[in-house]
């Protein structure tokens, strides 16, 4: 057994199986090395580091924060100089800042960072902008103009792609005797380039159109086109990229491309709708954890975008569908604070992303590499303008045949001039593989030139042109209850007209969808009593809450007590035992009775006197055969007045002269200020045999109820009373009575 020597420590080590018999040479060598180091550093002991620098540890997040800070400071600085921001669009200034930053980095001898990475753009910078646009998308004008938007997005983009790509290939084949690099470009790469450069960019459109405050119709047409053309761009890009190496495309490939377009577009919408419904259903159960409500909106939306991109579907259309589907149900479930958080976080996120995109575009332009070809670049810019103008004019000529509100020449000019290109085209060009596309650098140079031309030239001149052409601008008017009531009334009226005519238009299907939504979907996705709340009441509650917040923020009015119970709650919080509320204070000072009576007297003397309802209407069939002994009239105009003349001519077109009034014919005096229209009442010929009642100049003829004979009633009298009642009902307002049950309520 081993003998322990005094003064030595025992160092045990666990050896792996099979290594116990071998001596531990490495442990002995390490011990010797430690002894040598200890002897060598006895007199050079290092001091404890008070401060140390490790930049590589925080390099990536630090540089990202610097870029975001630079973008925010630039955005702040531009708006501090109102004259500069009113002349030059913000997107142009941000590109200039990116060019300056990239130039300074290159002058310093450093390598320009590859900031405009395709993965960074498509996965981080683009989704916030599209989600903000989709979540706050005005659904009503978008759906009303969906046919026009689809025509511009699908047919217009296809036209631009094939027109630009085909003519570019033709230009490249000119002068075969002088061989150049352009002769090496084939047809499919030219069509691929045309599909990249033809799509209108939503980021550039948002940046420019929000500054010129164009009217809602033109804004939704151009912006809707930029959103929905993503599916066409994705299909054309993958189709031409796949077959550029082969060099031929068959008819079957074209047919599969059409099917792929439908799958990409409808698949993206379906994915977004599924995630939107899941987000709405999840928000139903967040009444006890209000803090995480905004998180579900962001996470579900981003998951919809990533899921669509995973299957090469349209991620943009998935985000648009997700935001549009979830919003009405989510806002009915979440609290008002969560709604404010979602709103401002989306606006902030999209604004920062938009700013970074334009700055990175300028930096990437300095970084290069570029291959400048005067012929290719110049022809590309000219063809983009010509194709856009021809496409808009030709499609508008067809669209106006089916539109009630026609697109004027000014509208066509703004739509054509607003076809801006942006960072999506640059990112798609950056994705091209240099091994398969030898002209990739020339394509990128032409794409950047087109982007700069559209953003700088068209973006800077569109605002003066809008003012010069006097194009209608957006009216900043808040929606009112009156407007909402009339909008819903017209929707119901048009739906009824379509049902009567047997024409199932979009009002009919919209009404069917609203009924299905109210009967089934709302009950599943909205918690509490809000699922049964009519649309008008919900809108009123929203407006009341908004006005109350504006009143408190402005500091105007009387300060409302915090404990006052509110009938309006966007939070849907129903505590089990509400605390006893203090008696509510009056927001308006209480008036004395004398003051109230004085106000009533002023209103009575100045407001228009509304007449009482007259229970008489035109029923020509009965009035021709029934002799009325008791009737009611209202004061009428003179017999030779235009109103009575029109009424007489309507009943007897042969009478062109004013007939003298007979004493046996009762005159009808109608107050011209009355809201009742006398055009539909003509009693001149019907009352020839009526006896002349007593007449009063001020009050006209008064209706006298039939005198009831004293004594027991006979069956004949009961039948006569019923006939008289039926007659008076016919002469009364023919609308539905109050006691009749309606199948459906008027309001949704």
XYZ file of C-alpha atoms in Angstrom:
748
model
C 0.000 0.000 0.000
C 1.214 3.546 -0.625
C 2.720 5.387 2.296
C 1.660 9.043 2.839
C 4.574 11.287 3.571
C 4.011 14.166 5.940
C 3.867 17.667 4.389
C 2.541 16.534 0.990
C -0.980 16.879 -0.344
C -2.954 14.112 -1.932
C -4.059 14.875 -5.531
C -6.548 12.361 -6.813
C -7.452 12.116 -10.500
C -10.163 10.151 -12.246
C -8.765 8.297 -15.273
C -10.817 6.857 -18.045
C -11.250 3.128 -18.351
C -8.150 1.504 -19.934
C -5.871 4.389 -19.016
C -5.358 3.594 -15.365
C -2.271 1.412 -16.004
C -0.474 4.090 -18.056
C 1.523 6.718 -16.238
C 0.046 10.273 -16.238
C 2.843 11.974 -18.101
C 0.761 14.952 -19.208
C -0.185 15.847 -15.657
C 3.460 15.819 -14.667
C 4.469 18.004 -17.611
C 1.754 20.553 -16.764
C 2.879 20.696 -13.185
C 6.466 21.348 -14.266
C 5.353 24.081 -16.643
C 3.352 25.810 -13.900
C 6.417 25.782 -11.673
C 8.585 27.342 -14.368
C 5.943 30.049 -15.057
C 5.623 30.781 -11.361
C 9.392 31.158 -11.042
C 9.571 33.389 -14.114
C 6.722 35.686 -13.030
C 7.633 36.180 -9.484
C 8.749 39.784 -10.150
C 6.399 40.696 -13.136
C 2.955 40.259 -11.607
C 0.221 41.988 -13.672
C -2.053 44.516 -12.012
C -5.773 43.912 -11.854
C -7.360 45.363 -15.042
C -9.528 48.312 -14.074
C -10.703 48.958 -17.662
C -10.591 46.687 -20.683
C -11.969 46.974 -24.241
C -13.545 44.133 -26.201
C -15.214 45.667 -29.281
C -15.613 42.403 -31.166
C -17.923 41.124 -28.457
C -20.520 43.882 -29.101
C -19.648 44.805 -32.688
C -22.824 43.650 -34.443
C -25.498 45.057 -32.075
C -23.438 48.243 -31.592
C -23.237 48.918 -35.331
C -26.941 48.168 -35.758
C -27.738 50.655 -33.000
C -25.497 53.249 -34.665
C -27.296 52.822 -37.986
C -30.706 53.147 -36.334
C -29.545 56.210 -34.399
C -28.148 57.789 -37.561
C -31.401 57.134 -39.429
C -33.505 58.615 -36.628
C -31.312 61.718 -36.309
C -31.432 62.291 -40.069
C -35.208 61.937 -40.085
C -35.437 64.382 -37.188
C -33.099 66.864 -38.845
C -35.014 66.939 -42.125
C -38.246 67.902 -40.419
C -36.504 70.632 -38.439
C -35.812 72.368 -41.760
C -39.325 72.783 -43.199
C -38.188 74.512 -46.373
C -35.865 71.661 -47.321
C -38.408 68.938 -46.543
C -41.097 70.751 -48.560
C -38.933 70.801 -51.702
C -37.070 67.489 -51.592
C -38.780 64.232 -50.532
C -37.445 62.500 -47.482
C -36.462 59.393 -49.450
C -34.153 61.451 -51.690
C -32.419 63.039 -48.723
C -31.936 59.661 -47.050
C -30.338 58.217 -50.188
C -27.997 61.226 -50.285
C -27.065 60.589 -46.641
C -26.307 56.961 -47.511
C -24.105 58.086 -50.404
C -22.213 60.457 -48.101
C -21.733 57.824 -45.391
C -20.528 55.253 -47.909
C -18.179 57.784 -49.480
C -16.686 58.731 -46.111
C -16.125 55.067 -45.233
C -14.375 54.496 -48.550
C -12.243 57.647 -48.201
C -11.132 56.471 -44.776
C -9.695 53.354 -46.417
C -12.113 51.012 -44.726
C -14.205 48.401 -46.443
C -17.830 49.439 -46.914
C -20.009 47.024 -44.888
C -22.451 44.938 -46.941
C -25.440 46.599 -45.313
C -27.893 45.915 -48.155
C -27.948 42.197 -47.633
C -30.860 40.386 -49.252
C -31.654 38.321 -46.160
C -31.541 41.433 -43.986
C -33.872 43.284 -46.339
C -36.487 40.577 -46.878
C -36.498 39.150 -43.355
C -35.971 42.232 -41.170
C -36.577 45.538 -42.966
C -39.488 44.847 -45.313
C -42.025 43.061 -42.978
C -42.631 46.030 -40.604
C -43.498 48.341 -43.513
C -45.910 45.868 -45.101
C -47.510 44.961 -41.760
C -48.111 48.629 -40.964
C -49.699 49.116 -44.381
C -51.833 45.966 -44.093
C -53.006 46.468 -40.517
C -54.179 50.038 -41.169
C -55.316 49.398 -44.743
C -58.602 51.206 -45.550
C -60.657 48.123 -46.348
C -63.700 49.828 -47.878
C -61.963 51.813 -50.675
C -59.572 48.908 -51.251
C -62.400 46.418 -51.815
C -64.456 48.870 -53.880
C -61.527 49.369 -56.270
C -60.186 45.806 -56.110
C -60.933 45.092 -59.772
C -59.029 48.172 -60.941
C -56.122 47.398 -58.601
C -55.889 43.807 -59.860
C -55.911 44.987 -63.467
C -52.984 47.320 -62.822
C -51.148 44.821 -60.600
C -51.491 41.678 -62.730
C -52.054 42.729 -66.341
C -50.009 45.926 -66.006
C -47.015 44.173 -64.455
C -47.092 41.416 -67.089
C -47.256 44.041 -69.823
C -44.315 45.999 -68.371
C -42.177 42.880 -67.903
C -42.610 41.530 -71.440
C -42.534 44.952 -73.107
C -39.312 46.044 -71.366
C -37.626 42.637 -71.631
C -38.532 42.074 -75.293
C -37.511 45.531 -76.504
C -34.296 45.387 -74.469
C -33.382 42.134 -76.176
C -34.132 43.716 -79.559
C -31.935 46.730 -78.745
C -29.104 44.469 -77.592
C -29.132 42.640 -80.944
C -28.754 45.821 -83.004
C -25.560 46.202 -85.074
C -24.381 42.583 -85.235
C -21.351 43.682 -87.293
C -19.909 45.471 -84.244
C -19.765 42.757 -81.580
C -20.162 44.034 -78.022
C -20.990 42.666 -74.621
C -24.693 43.350 -75.223
C -24.839 40.698 -77.937
C -24.145 38.029 -75.320
C -27.438 38.719 -73.509
C -30.142 36.222 -74.392
C -33.911 36.633 -74.359
C -34.673 34.928 -71.034
C -32.170 37.022 -69.006
C -33.701 40.135 -70.592
C -37.197 38.981 -69.588
C -35.886 38.227 -66.088
C -34.497 41.745 -65.878
C -37.824 43.122 -67.143
C -39.742 41.241 -64.441
C -37.416 42.671 -61.769
C -37.612 46.271 -62.935
C -41.332 46.344 -63.845
C -42.844 46.044 -60.358
C -43.883 49.210 -58.514
C -42.246 49.370 -55.092
C -44.545 49.850 -52.043
C -41.812 51.425 -49.904
C -41.063 54.151 -52.448
C -44.768 54.764 -53.109
C -45.504 55.139 -49.387
C -42.559 57.485 -48.878
C -43.612 59.840 -51.689
C -47.416 59.662 -51.690
C -47.770 60.289 -47.969
C -45.972 63.609 -48.390
C -48.090 64.948 -51.267
C -51.409 64.026 -49.536
C -53.062 62.791 -52.713
C -56.752 61.860 -52.631
C -57.748 58.463 -51.321
C -58.709 56.969 -54.696
C -55.354 57.573 -56.393
C -53.430 56.584 -53.278
C -55.216 53.255 -52.936
C -54.846 52.536 -56.666
C -51.065 53.028 -56.786
C -50.353 51.610 -53.339
C -52.680 48.641 -53.846
C -50.964 47.890 -57.143
C -47.550 47.964 -55.454
C -48.771 45.466 -52.846
C -50.562 42.985 -55.101
C -47.985 42.878 -57.902
C -45.670 40.974 -55.563
C -47.224 37.661 -56.596
C -46.623 38.369 -60.298
C -43.041 39.437 -59.610
C -42.289 36.317 -57.536
C -43.658 33.945 -60.200
C -41.935 35.653 -63.141
C -38.655 35.905 -61.235
C -38.543 32.204 -60.318
C -39.819 31.133 -63.750
C -37.222 33.034 -65.784
C -34.440 32.313 -63.285
C -35.192 28.582 -63.537
C -35.156 28.452 -67.335
C -32.468 31.031 -68.108
C -29.801 28.334 -68.002
C -31.791 26.024 -70.295
C -32.614 28.755 -72.777
C -36.099 27.574 -73.800
C -39.561 27.771 -72.287
C -42.317 25.503 -73.609
C -46.076 26.038 -73.617
C -46.407 23.632 -70.712
C -43.984 25.777 -68.698
C -46.123 28.814 -69.413
C -49.266 26.973 -68.314
C -47.511 25.849 -65.121
C -46.433 29.446 -64.588
C -50.086 30.576 -64.652
C -51.000 27.876 -62.117
C -47.989 28.888 -60.021
C -49.215 32.488 -60.004
C -52.600 31.427 -58.653
C -50.962 29.208 -56.041
C -48.528 31.942 -54.958
C -51.196 34.642 -54.727
C -54.071 32.663 -53.216
C -51.709 30.621 -51.046
C -50.213 33.764 -49.558
C -53.683 35.184 -48.829
C -54.791 31.875 -47.272
C -51.715 31.637 -45.025
C -52.200 35.225 -43.874
C -55.911 34.701 -43.197
C -55.224 31.563 -41.124
C -52.684 33.349 -38.937
C -55.004 36.357 -38.642
C -57.849 34.155 -37.376
C -55.461 32.486 -34.912
C -54.356 35.906 -33.634
C -57.978 37.017 -33.208
C -58.894 33.790 -31.401
C -55.881 34.099 -29.078
C -56.750 37.715 -28.222
C -60.119 36.501 -26.939
C -58.449 35.026 -23.839
C -56.060 37.888 -22.961
C -58.389 39.810 -20.640
C -56.273 38.875 -17.605
C -52.838 39.406 -19.225
C -53.109 42.683 -21.071
C -49.341 43.186 -21.201
C -48.697 40.572 -23.881
C -51.589 41.523 -26.166
C -49.467 43.513 -28.664
C -46.969 40.669 -28.809
C -49.486 38.306 -30.374
C -50.204 40.749 -33.185
C -46.510 41.096 -34.090
C -45.573 37.426 -33.671
C -48.509 35.983 -35.605
C -47.962 38.470 -38.436
C -44.260 37.706 -38.678
C -44.983 33.962 -38.566
C -47.405 34.408 -41.472
C -44.698 36.180 -43.497
C -42.059 33.546 -42.731
C -44.426 30.665 -43.459
C -45.309 32.150 -46.847
C -41.648 32.729 -47.705
C -40.813 29.166 -46.684
C -43.107 27.787 -49.407
C -42.094 30.523 -51.919
C -45.538 32.097 -51.637
C -46.160 35.829 -51.593
C -45.047 37.028 -48.165
C -46.335 40.544 -48.832
C -49.848 39.308 -49.601
C -49.716 37.064 -46.515
C -48.919 40.064 -44.299
C -51.638 42.174 -45.913
C -54.238 39.427 -45.440
C -53.140 38.732 -41.865
C -53.344 42.370 -40.806
C -56.665 43.012 -42.532
C -58.314 39.869 -41.121
C -57.174 40.176 -37.520
C -57.724 43.900 -36.957
C -61.540 44.141 -36.424
C -61.589 41.191 -34.014
C -58.367 41.992 -32.176
C -59.393 45.594 -31.553
C -62.684 44.390 -30.088
C -60.824 42.185 -27.586
C -57.716 44.122 -26.567
C -57.539 47.094 -24.248
C -57.192 50.655 -25.397
C -53.608 50.822 -24.119
C -52.699 47.753 -26.157
C -54.308 49.321 -29.213
C -52.208 52.464 -28.736
C -49.084 50.349 -28.254
C -49.698 48.420 -31.485
C -50.383 51.597 -33.426
C -47.307 53.551 -32.380
C -44.941 50.599 -32.341
C -45.896 49.695 -35.914
C -45.523 53.296 -37.040
C -42.131 53.617 -35.343
C -40.871 50.263 -36.637
C -41.969 50.899 -40.218
C -40.561 54.426 -40.189
C -37.139 53.242 -38.989
C -37.108 50.395 -41.522
C -38.018 52.728 -44.364
C -35.276 55.155 -43.337
C -32.676 52.380 -43.099
C -33.647 50.992 -46.507
C -32.976 54.268 -48.297
C -29.733 54.911 -46.381
C -28.501 51.372 -47.092
C -29.426 51.848 -50.748
C -27.073 54.825 -50.917
C -24.302 52.945 -49.104
C -24.664 49.927 -51.413
C -24.444 52.233 -54.432
C -21.024 53.445 -53.286
C -19.914 49.915 -52.507
C -20.465 48.636 -56.058
C -19.209 46.906 -58.143
C -20.747 48.530 -61.222
C -20.657 47.905 -64.940
C -21.868 51.015 -66.728
C -23.215 50.681 -70.251
C -24.723 53.850 -71.670
C -26.930 52.108 -74.205
C -28.380 49.546 -71.806
C -29.004 52.027 -68.956
C -30.529 54.768 -71.126
C -32.808 52.388 -73.017
C -33.928 50.809 -69.723
C -34.994 54.172 -68.247
C -36.845 55.208 -71.433
C -38.611 51.854 -71.775
C -39.736 51.942 -68.140
C -41.427 55.311 -68.708
C -42.977 54.369 -72.068
C -44.255 50.994 -70.869
C -45.818 52.563 -67.786
C -47.645 55.248 -69.760
C -48.931 52.856 -72.449
C -50.013 50.290 -69.871
C -51.921 52.797 -67.695
C -53.667 54.499 -70.637
C -54.630 51.207 -72.299
C -55.873 49.559 -69.108
C -57.789 52.676 -68.034
C -59.594 52.723 -71.378
C -60.880 49.222 -70.623
C -61.480 49.833 -66.906
C -63.569 52.994 -67.450
C -66.134 50.965 -69.383
C -66.988 49.137 -66.146
C -66.464 51.893 -63.561
C -69.144 54.267 -62.337
C -66.589 56.863 -61.229
C -64.340 57.186 -64.263
C -60.610 57.780 -64.058
C -59.900 61.162 -65.621
C -56.854 62.136 -67.649
C -55.300 63.749 -64.563
C -55.826 60.559 -62.565
C -54.189 58.498 -65.305
C -51.209 60.840 -65.339
C -50.711 60.581 -61.569
C -51.042 56.773 -61.642
C -48.519 56.528 -64.480
C -46.147 59.066 -62.945
C -46.360 57.441 -59.517
C -44.901 54.111 -60.681
C -41.785 54.349 -58.511
C -39.154 51.620 -58.192
C -37.272 50.896 -55.014
C -35.234 48.527 -52.891
C -37.238 45.388 -53.740
C -35.954 45.516 -57.326
C -32.391 46.048 -56.064
C -32.635 43.103 -53.657
C -34.006 40.802 -56.359
C -31.160 41.813 -58.656
C -28.682 41.246 -55.844
C -30.008 37.682 -55.478
C -28.880 36.709 -59.005
C -26.079 34.172 -59.126
C -22.968 35.569 -60.912
C -22.107 32.075 -62.153
C -25.305 31.847 -64.216
C -25.738 35.569 -65.009
C -22.534 37.083 -66.311
C -24.233 40.477 -66.798
C -25.351 40.681 -63.144
C -23.258 43.803 -62.429
C -24.687 45.610 -65.455
C -28.201 44.649 -64.367
C -27.563 46.033 -60.872
C -26.188 49.289 -62.294
C -29.262 49.730 -64.490
C -31.596 48.907 -61.575
C -29.922 51.486 -59.315
C -30.134 54.083 -62.096
C -33.858 53.466 -62.578
C -34.427 53.660 -58.806
C -32.547 56.948 -58.550
C -34.381 58.376 -61.570
C -37.848 57.484 -60.277
C -37.177 58.521 -56.681
C -35.298 61.738 -57.431
C -36.825 63.016 -60.687
C -40.388 61.715 -60.423
C -40.505 61.913 -56.624
C -39.349 65.535 -56.554
C -41.582 66.739 -59.401
C -44.820 64.915 -58.589
C -45.806 67.374 -55.847
C -45.511 70.502 -58.058
C -47.337 68.664 -60.845
C -50.190 67.742 -58.494
C -50.554 71.387 -57.509
C -50.217 72.561 -61.117
C -52.890 70.184 -62.387
C -55.111 70.966 -59.368
C -55.547 67.287 -58.563
C -57.942 66.692 -55.700
C -56.084 66.182 -52.435
C -56.963 64.215 -49.361
C -59.448 65.896 -47.068
C -58.570 65.499 -43.422
C -62.097 65.022 -42.106
C -63.015 62.906 -39.116
C -65.778 60.397 -39.575
C -68.991 61.224 -37.793
C -72.008 59.259 -36.657
C -74.076 60.983 -39.333
C -71.718 59.765 -42.045
C -71.692 56.232 -40.642
C -75.491 56.091 -40.491
C -75.870 57.262 -44.076
C -73.150 54.885 -45.277
C -74.882 51.893 -43.720
C -78.260 53.109 -44.978
C -76.963 53.336 -48.548
C -75.399 49.889 -48.262
C -78.745 48.397 -47.200
C -80.579 50.370 -49.872
C -78.279 49.219 -52.669
C -78.458 45.646 -51.423
C -82.244 45.809 -51.556
C -82.182 47.302 -55.046
C -79.900 44.500 -56.238
C -82.235 41.902 -54.710
C -85.262 43.457 -56.409
C -83.492 43.611 -59.762
C -82.205 40.058 -59.428
C -78.639 41.257 -59.927
C -76.208 39.751 -57.430
C -73.518 42.414 -57.327
C -70.845 43.091 -54.757
C -73.361 44.727 -52.384
C -75.336 41.470 -52.269
C -72.278 39.347 -51.505
C -71.011 41.922 -49.040
C -74.319 41.725 -47.180
C -74.137 37.904 -47.163
C -70.588 38.060 -45.786
C -71.626 40.533 -43.082
C -74.494 38.288 -42.002
C -72.212 35.245 -41.853
C -69.636 37.271 -39.912
C -72.237 38.461 -37.428
C -73.909 35.081 -36.988
C -70.889 32.790 -36.702
C -67.432 34.419 -36.856
C -67.933 37.156 -34.272
C -69.262 34.707 -31.713
C -66.095 32.616 -32.019
C -63.465 35.377 -32.198
C -64.847 38.164 -29.977
C -65.269 37.700 -26.241
C -68.171 38.893 -24.140
C -71.100 40.985 -25.242
C -69.068 42.833 -27.852
C -69.778 40.015 -30.313
C -73.481 40.976 -30.331
C -72.880 44.714 -30.482
C -74.124 46.386 -33.691
C -71.564 47.997 -35.913
C -72.989 51.473 -35.410
C -72.895 51.181 -31.624
C -69.316 49.899 -31.743
C -68.336 52.833 -33.940
C -70.044 55.246 -31.536
C -68.185 53.751 -28.578
C -64.892 54.063 -30.408
C -65.563 57.712 -31.281
C -66.638 58.503 -27.727
C -63.477 56.985 -26.311
C -61.344 58.851 -28.837
C -62.995 62.178 -28.062
C -62.626 61.614 -24.336
C -58.903 60.938 -24.739
C -58.458 64.017 -26.925
C -60.330 66.099 -24.354
C -58.097 64.905 -21.522
C -54.887 65.324 -23.550
C -55.795 68.832 -24.669
C -56.585 69.861 -21.106
C -59.854 71.417 -22.176
C -63.199 71.065 -20.509
C -63.935 69.992 -16.998
C -61.710 67.354 -15.497
C -63.708 64.162 -15.224
C -63.384 62.143 -12.023
C -61.300 59.006 -12.286
C -63.865 56.888 -10.496
C -66.790 57.850 -12.742
C -68.278 54.729 -14.341
C -68.078 54.688 -18.122
C -70.542 53.035 -20.447
C -67.793 52.801 -23.027
C -65.046 50.263 -22.443
C -62.613 49.055 -25.050
C -61.044 46.826 -22.448
C -64.005 44.498 -21.855
C -63.014 44.197 -18.217
C -65.931 43.244 -16.016
C -64.794 43.016 -12.386
C -66.737 40.697 -10.141
C -67.395 43.311 -7.475
C -66.997 46.838 -8.858
C -66.024 49.400 -6.249
C -68.735 51.852 -5.243
C -68.568 54.796 -7.578
C -68.790 58.361 -6.463
C -71.756 60.378 -7.709
C -70.826 61.617 -11.174
C -70.115 65.276 -11.572
C -71.693 67.191 -14.395
C -69.298 67.939 -17.222
C -71.433 70.995 -18.047
C -72.485 73.576 -15.427
C -76.085 73.255 -14.270
C -78.358 75.951 -15.666
C -81.109 77.701 -13.819
C -84.717 77.210 -14.879
C -84.968 80.774 -16.102
C -81.885 80.353 -18.257
C -83.188 77.067 -19.681
C -86.535 78.667 -20.520
C -84.749 81.541 -22.245
C -82.717 79.073 -24.357
C -85.893 77.180 -25.295
C -87.568 80.433 -26.356
C -84.576 81.347 -28.540
C -84.586 77.903 -30.165
C -88.342 77.971 -30.768
C -88.201 81.370 -32.402
C -85.140 80.730 -34.590
C -85.312 77.080 -35.601
C -87.488 75.978 -38.505
C -90.936 74.948 -37.383
C -91.329 71.340 -38.291
C -94.908 70.500 -39.229
C -96.754 67.632 -37.684
C -97.016 64.438 -39.660
C -99.941 64.438 -42.055
C -101.630 61.037 -42.171
C -102.558 61.193 -45.829
C -100.824 59.842 -48.867
C -101.606 59.304 -52.514
C -103.607 56.145 -53.225
C -105.077 56.872 -56.641
C -106.988 53.605 -57.116
C -109.116 54.062 -53.996
C -109.490 57.818 -54.198
C -111.082 57.559 -57.639
C -113.896 55.320 -56.368
C -114.377 56.359 -52.742
C -116.308 59.404 -51.675
C -114.731 60.908 -48.640
C -116.987 62.610 -46.155
C -114.272 63.305 -43.636
C -110.781 64.108 -44.781
C -107.789 66.077 -43.749
C -106.066 68.763 -45.740
C -103.133 71.008 -45.217
C -102.664 74.639 -46.322
C -101.935 74.733 -50.029
C -100.429 77.085 -52.547
C -102.631 79.206 -54.868
C -104.322 77.288 -57.701
C -102.191 78.940 -60.360
C -98.928 78.150 -58.614
C -96.325 75.991 -60.445
C -96.730 73.189 -57.925
C -100.489 72.783 -58.401
C -100.103 73.212 -62.162
C -97.549 70.391 -62.306
C -99.835 68.176 -60.237
C -102.799 68.891 -62.524
C -100.784 68.281 -65.676
C -99.530 65.000 -64.255
C -103.095 63.724 -63.837
C -104.544 65.339 -66.991
C -101.875 66.059 -69.634
C -104.478 67.603 -71.975
C -105.088 70.483 -69.597
C -102.677 73.290 -70.422
C -104.600 76.179 -68.946
C -105.331 76.917 -65.338
C -108.902 75.937 -64.631
C -110.900 78.292 -62.464
C -111.513 76.920 -59.073
C -115.021 75.852 -58.295
C -116.693 76.413 -55.008
C -117.474 72.712 -54.721
C -113.831 71.695 -55.060
C -111.813 71.985 -51.888
C -108.512 73.780 -52.223
C -105.377 72.346 -50.763
C -103.016 74.837 -49.224
C -99.453 73.538 -48.901
C -96.793 75.448 -47.063
C -93.841 75.585 -49.431
C -91.442 75.418 -46.499
C -92.925 72.098 -45.455
C -90.763 69.018 -46.026
C -93.745 67.149 -47.535
C -93.606 67.147 -51.326
C -96.963 68.137 -52.951
C -95.899 66.626 -56.283
C -97.169 63.226 -55.225
C -100.535 64.532 -53.916
C -103.272 65.390 -56.387
C -106.755 65.668 -54.972
C -108.230 68.160 -57.451
C -110.092 65.602 -59.526
C -110.770 63.120 -56.773
C -112.775 65.465 -54.536
C -115.198 66.885 -57.104
C -118.233 65.464 -55.349
C -117.119 66.232 -51.827
C -119.121 68.662 -49.862
C -117.436 71.914 -48.957
C -116.319 71.986 -45.317
C -115.722 74.970 -43.214
C -112.581 76.778 -44.198
C -110.159 78.695 -42.107
C -107.421 80.795 -43.680
C -104.810 80.060 -41.077
C -105.541 76.442 -40.251
C -106.962 75.145 -43.540
C -109.455 72.311 -43.493
C -109.654 70.226 -40.364
C -110.518 66.566 -40.288
C -113.668 65.754 -38.319
C -114.094 62.264 -36.947
C -117.360 60.574 -37.827
C -120.054 61.104 -35.256
C -121.022 57.921 -33.518
C -124.690 57.208 -33.149
C -125.908 56.501 -29.687
C -127.353 53.114 -28.965
C -126.291 49.522 -29.438
C -123.953 48.803 -32.294
C -125.169 46.695 -35.194
C -123.027 44.232 -37.239
C -123.420 46.472 -40.266
C -121.933 49.363 -38.280
C -118.992 47.189 -37.229
C -118.333 46.247 -40.849
C -118.522 49.880 -41.842
C -116.106 50.851 -39.076
C -113.695 48.194 -40.276
C -113.961 49.496 -43.847
C -113.440 53.038 -42.608
C -110.396 51.920 -40.585
C -109.023 50.034 -43.572
C -109.528 53.106 -45.741
C -107.795 55.403 -43.292
C -104.927 52.949 -43.068
C -104.601 53.026 -46.839
C -104.585 56.804 -46.749
C -101.982 56.838 -44.031
C -98.296 56.218 -44.444
C -97.955 52.882 -46.310
C -94.766 51.946 -44.491
C -94.499 49.008 -42.082
C -96.318 49.449 -38.801
C -94.493 49.500 -35.526
C -95.999 46.243 -34.316
C -94.894 44.263 -37.368
C -91.896 42.024 -36.772
C -88.962 42.350 -39.109
C -86.917 39.371 -40.116
C -83.614 41.153 -39.707
C -82.657 44.323 -37.847
C -81.834 47.335 -39.916
C -78.409 47.850 -38.450
C -75.838 45.050 -38.782
